[in-house]
JSON list of C-alpha atoms in Angstrom, two decimals:
[
{"chain": "A", "resi": 792, "resn": "UNK", "atom": "CA", "xyz": [0.00, 0.00, 0.00]},
{"chain": "A", "resi": 793, "resn": "UNK", "atom": "CA", "xyz": [2.82, 2.47, 0.72]},
{"chain": "A", "resi": 794, "resn": "UNK", "atom": "CA", "xyz": [3.74, 2.32, -2.94]},
{"chain": "A", "resi": 795, "resn": "UNK", "atom": "CA", "xyz": [0.53, 4.01, -3.96]},
{"chain": "A", "resi": 796, "resn": "UNK", "atom": "CA", "xyz": [0.59, 6.48, -1.07]},
{"chain": "A", "resi": 797, "resn": "UNK", "atom": "CA", "xyz": [4.24, 7.56, -1.26]},
{"chain": "A", "resi": 798, "resn": "UNK", "atom": "CA", "xyz": [5.04, 7.08, -4.94]},
{"chain": "A", "resi": 799, "resn": "UNK", "atom": "CA", "xyz": [1.64, 7.13, -6.62]},
{"chain": "A", "resi": 800, "resn": "UNK", "atom": "CA", "xyz": [2.10, 3.67, -8.12]},
{"chain": "A", "resi": 801, "resn": "UNK", "atom": "CA", "xyz": [-0.56, 0.98, -8.24]},
{"chain": "A", "resi": 802, "resn": "UNK", "atom": "CA", "xyz": [-0.82, -1.51, -5.39]},
{"chain": "A", "resi": 803, "resn": "UNK", "atom": "CA", "xyz": [1.04, -4.69, -6.26]},
{"chain": "A", "resi": 804, "resn": "UNK", "atom": "CA", "xyz": [3.28, -2.91, -8.75]},
{"chain": "A", "resi": 805, "resn": "UNK", "atom": "CA", "xyz": [5.84, -5.17, -10.42]},
{"chain": "A", "resi": 806, "resn": "UNK", "atom": "CA", "xyz": [8.31, -2.34, -9.89]},
{"chain": "A", "resi": 807, "resn": "UNK", "atom": "CA", "xyz": [8.60, -3.07, -6.15]},
{"chain": "A", "resi": 808, "resn": "UNK", "atom": "CA", "xyz": [12.29, -3.93, -6.28]},
{"chain": "A", "resi": 809, "resn": "UNK", "atom": "CA", "xyz": [13.07, -0.85, -8.37]},
{"chain": "A", "resi": 810, "resn": "UNK", "atom": "CA", "xyz": [11.25, 1.38, -5.90]},
{"chain": "A", "resi": 811, "resn": "UNK", "atom": "CA", "xyz": [13.01, -0.29, -2.98]},
{"chain": "A", "resi": 812, "resn": "UNK", "atom": "CA", "xyz": [16.35, 0.22, -4.73]},
{"chain": "A", "resi": 813, "resn": "UNK", "atom": "CA", "xyz": [15.56, 3.92, -5.07]},
{"chain": "A", "resi": 814, "resn": "UNK", "atom": "CA", "xyz": [15.40, 4.07, -1.27]},
{"chain": "A", "resi": 815, "resn": "UNK", "atom": "CA", "xyz": [18.86, 2.60, -0.62]},
{"chain": "A", "resi": 816, "resn": "UNK", "atom": "CA", "xyz": [20.63, 5.19, 1.52]},
{"chain": "A", "resi": 817, "resn": "UNK", "atom": "CA", "xyz": [17.46, 6.45, 3.23]},
{"chain": "A", "resi": 818, "resn": "UNK", "atom": "CA", "xyz": [18.42, 7.06, 6.85]},
{"chain": "A", "resi": 819, "resn": "UNK", "atom": "CA", "xyz": [15.85, 6.90, 9.64]},
{"chain": "A", "resi": 820, "resn": "UNK", "atom": "CA", "xyz": [12.89, 5.74, 7.54]},
{"chain": "A", "resi": 821, "resn": "UNK", "atom": "CA", "xyz": [10.71, 8.69, 8.55]},
{"chain": "A", "resi": 822, "resn": "UNK", "atom": "CA", "xyz": [8.70, 8.59, 5.32]},
{"chain": "A", "resi": 823, "resn": "UNK", "atom": "CA", "xyz": [7.65, 5.02, 6.20]},
{"chain": "A", "resi": 824, "resn": "UNK", "atom": "CA", "xyz": [6.91, 5.21, 9.93]},
{"chain": "A", "resi": 825, "resn": "UNK", "atom": "CA", "xyz": [5.08, 8.56, 9.54]},
{"chain": "A", "resi": 826, "resn": "UNK", "atom": "CA", "xyz": [2.92, 7.11, 6.74]},
{"chain": "A", "resi": 827, "resn": "UNK", "atom": "CA", "xyz": [2.12, 4.14, 9.00]},
{"chain": "A", "resi": 828, "resn": "UNK", "atom": "CA", "xyz": [0.89, 6.55, 11.70]},
{"chain": "A", "resi": 829, "resn": "UNK", "atom": "CA", "xyz": [3.77, 6.78, 14.17]},
{"chain": "A", "resi": 830, "resn": "UNK", "atom": "CA", "xyz": [4.68, 10.22, 15.52]},
{"chain": "A", "resi": 831, "resn": "UNK", "atom": "CA", "xyz": [8.29, 9.32, 16.24]},
{"chain": "A", "resi": 832, "resn": "UNK", "atom": "CA", "xyz": [10.87, 6.85, 15.02]},
{"chain": "A", "resi": 833, "resn": "UNK", "atom": "CA", "xyz": [10.18, 3.14, 15.41]},
{"chain": "A", "resi": 834, "resn": "UNK", "atom": "CA", "xyz": [12.05, 0.08, 14.15]},
{"chain": "A", "resi": 835, "resn": "UNK", "atom": "CA", "xyz": [10.85, 0.44, 10.57]},
{"chain": "A", "resi": 836, "resn": "UNK", "atom": "CA", "xyz": [11.92, -2.65, 8.61]},
{"chain": "A", "resi": 837, "resn": "UNK", "atom": "CA", "xyz": [8.43, -4.20, 8.69]},
{"chain": "A", "resi": 838, "resn": "UNK", "atom": "CA", "xyz": [6.79, -0.93, 7.63]},
{"chain": "A", "resi": 839, "resn": "UNK", "atom": "CA", "xyz": [9.28, -0.72, 4.74]},
{"chain": "A", "resi": 840, "resn": "UNK", "atom": "CA", "xyz": [8.13, -4.11, 3.38]},
{"chain": "A", "resi": 841, "resn": "UNK", "atom": "CA", "xyz": [4.46, -3.73, 4.28]},
{"chain": "A", "resi": 842, "resn": "UNK", "atom": "CA", "xyz": [3.48, -4.26, 0.60]},
{"chain": "A", "resi": 843, "resn": "UNK", "atom": "CA", "xyz": [6.12, -6.20, -1.34]},
{"chain": "A", "resi": 844, "resn": "UNK", "atom": "CA", "xyz": [6.74, -9.16, -3.60]},
{"chain": "A", "resi": 845, "resn": "UNK", "atom": "CA", "xyz": [8.97, -11.71, -1.83]},
{"chain": "A", "resi": 846, "resn": "UNK", "atom": "CA", "xyz": [10.08, -10.93, 1.68]},
{"chain": "A", "resi": 847, "resn": "UNK", "atom": "CA", "xyz": [12.82, -12.53, 3.75]},
{"chain": "A", "resi": 848, "resn": "UNK", "atom": "CA", "xyz": [12.64, -13.03, 7.51]},
{"chain": "A", "resi": 849, "resn": "UNK", "atom": "CA", "xyz": [15.72, -13.00, 9.71]},
{"chain": "A", "resi": 850, "resn": "UNK", "atom": "CA", "xyz": [16.40, -14.43, 13.17]},
{"chain": "A", "resi": 851, "resn": "UNK", "atom": "CA", "xyz": [19.55, -12.66, 14.37]},
{"chain": "A", "resi": 852, "resn": "UNK", "atom": "CA", "xyz": [19.58, -14.22, 17.84]},
{"chain": "A", "resi": 853, "resn": "UNK", "atom": "CA", "xyz": [18.79, -17.80, 16.72]},
{"chain": "A", "resi": 854, "resn": "UNK", "atom": "CA", "xyz": [15.74, -18.23, 18.96]},
{"chain": "A", "resi": 855, "resn": "UNK", "atom": "CA", "xyz": [13.22, -19.25, 16.29]},
{"chain": "A", "resi": 856, "resn": "UNK", "atom": "CA", "xyz": [11.47, -15.86, 16.11]},
{"chain": "A", "resi": 857, "resn": "UNK", "atom": "CA", "xyz": [11.78, -13.31, 13.35]},
{"chain": "A", "resi": 858, "resn": "UNK", "atom": "CA", "xyz": [13.28, -10.00, 14.42]},
{"chain": "A", "resi": 859, "resn": "UNK", "atom": "CA", "xyz": [14.04, -8.39, 11.04]},
{"chain": "A", "resi": 860, "resn": "UNK", "atom": "CA", "xyz": [12.54, -8.43, 7.56]},
{"chain": "A", "resi": 861, "resn": "UNK", "atom": "CA", "xyz": [13.65, -7.34, 4.09]},
{"chain": "A", "resi": 862, "resn": "UNK", "atom": "CA", "xyz": [12.73, -7.50, 0.41]},
{"chain": "A", "resi": 863, "resn": "UNK", "atom": "CA", "xyz": [14.31, -10.14, -1.81]},
{"chain": "A", "resi": 864, "resn": "UNK", "atom": "CA", "xyz": [15.88, -8.40, -4.81]},
{"chain": "A", "resi": 865, "resn": "UNK", "atom": "CA", "xyz": [17.15, -11.58, -6.47]},
{"chain": "A", "resi": 866, "resn": "UNK", "atom": "CA", "xyz": [18.84, -14.93, -5.87]},
{"chain": "A", "resi": 867, "resn": "UNK", "atom": "CA", "xyz": [21.91, -15.84, -7.91]},
{"chain": "A", "resi": 868, "resn": "UNK", "atom": "CA", "xyz": [24.62, -18.45, -7.39]},
{"chain": "A", "resi": 869, "resn": "UNK", "atom": "CA", "xyz": [23.33, -19.39, -3.93]},
{"chain": "A", "resi": 870, "resn": "UNK", "atom": "CA", "xyz": [23.41, -15.74, -2.78]},
{"chain": "A", "resi": 871, "resn": "UNK", "atom": "CA", "xyz": [20.25, -13.93, -1.66]},
{"chain": "A", "resi": 872, "resn": "UNK", "atom": "CA", "xyz": [20.39, -10.22, -2.46]},
{"chain": "A", "resi": 873, "resn": "UNK", "atom": "CA", "xyz": [18.13, -8.09, -0.30]},
{"chain": "A", "resi": 874, "resn": "UNK", "atom": "CA", "xyz": [16.96, -4.54, 0.23]},
{"chain": "A", "resi": 875, "resn": "UNK", "atom": "CA", "xyz": [16.34, -3.80, 3.91]},
{"chain": "A", "resi": 876, "resn": "UNK", "atom": "CA", "xyz": [14.91, -0.82, 5.72]},
{"chain": "A", "resi": 877, "resn": "UNK", "atom": "CA", "xyz": [16.12, -0.12, 9.25]},
{"chain": "A", "resi": 878, "resn": "UNK", "atom": "CA", "xyz": [19.39, -1.91, 8.52]},
{"chain": "A", "resi": 879, "resn": "UNK", "atom": "CA", "xyz": [22.93, -1.10, 9.68]},
{"chain": "A", "resi": 880, "resn": "UNK", "atom": "CA", "xyz": [23.18, 2.51, 10.95]},
{"chain": "A", "resi": 881, "resn": "UNK", "atom": "CA", "xyz": [19.37, 2.96, 10.69]},
{"chain": "A", "resi": 882, "resn": "UNK", "atom": "CA", "xyz": [19.65, 3.05, 6.89]},
{"chain": "A", "resi": 883, "resn": "UNK", "atom": "CA", "xyz": [17.99, 1.38, 3.92]},
{"chain": "A", "resi": 884, "resn": "UNK", "atom": "CA", "xyz": [20.68, -0.87, 2.45]},
{"chain": "A", "resi": 885, "resn": "UNK", "atom": "CA", "xyz": [21.32, -3.55, -0.14]},
{"chain": "A", "resi": 886, "resn": "UNK", "atom": "CA", "xyz": [22.77, -6.65, 1.49]},
{"chain": "A", "resi": 887, "resn": "UNK", "atom": "CA", "xyz": [23.64, -10.20, 0.53]},
{"chain": "A", "resi": 888, "resn": "UNK", "atom": "CA", "xyz": [23.59, -13.52, 2.34]},
{"chain": "A", "resi": 889, "resn": "UNK", "atom": "CA", "xyz": [24.46, -17.11, 1.58]},
{"chain": "A", "resi": 890, "resn": "UNK", "atom": "CA", "xyz": [21.25, -18.95, 0.80]},
{"chain": "A", "resi": 891, "resn": "UNK", "atom": "CA", "xyz": [22.19, -21.27, 3.69]},
{"chain": "A", "resi": 892, "resn": "UNK", "atom": "CA", "xyz": [22.79, -18.48, 6.21]},
{"chain": "A", "resi": 893, "resn": "UNK", "atom": "CA", "xyz": [21.77, -19.51, 9.71]},
{"chain": "A", "resi": 894, "resn": "UNK", "atom": "CA", "xyz": [20.17, -16.08, 10.13]},
{"chain": "A", "resi": 895, "resn": "UNK", "atom": "CA", "xyz": [17.54, -16.62, 7.41]},
{"chain": "A", "resi": 896, "resn": "UNK", "atom": "CA", "xyz": [14.37, -17.80, 9.14]},
{"chain": "A", "resi": 897, "resn": "UNK", "atom": "CA", "xyz": [12.23, -18.02, 6.02]},
{"chain": "A", "resi": 898, "resn": "UNK", "atom": "CA", "xyz": [10.53, -16.33, 3.09]},
{"chain": "A", "resi": 899, "resn": "UNK", "atom": "CA", "xyz": [7.03, -15.17, 2.34]},
{"chain": "A", "resi": 900, "resn": "UNK", "atom": "CA", "xyz": [4.68, -13.22, 0.14]},
{"chain": "A", "resi": 901, "resn": "UNK", "atom": "CA", "xyz": [2.38, -10.86, 2.05]}
]
């Protein structure tokens, strides 16, 4: 839904990855958490992917519960390339992980 609100594109746009890529470098995610209704900064990775194609769930502390989420950009040569809001240094970043990374909890389509 944030696609249509923020960028004026149709819901379910096939350009999701391109729009996410345009946000790489966004620091603080204010455009996302404000749109979602928060008055001050929150952990914004889930808001960032609130309407996406394939999402990836992470479990950083290996306890079986997801504590971070991102958008799958592509998978090539056993590497998962992602675009993640609220990543390192509170920034939207492109990242990559081995497809067998112990931190990947799973995948989904909202």
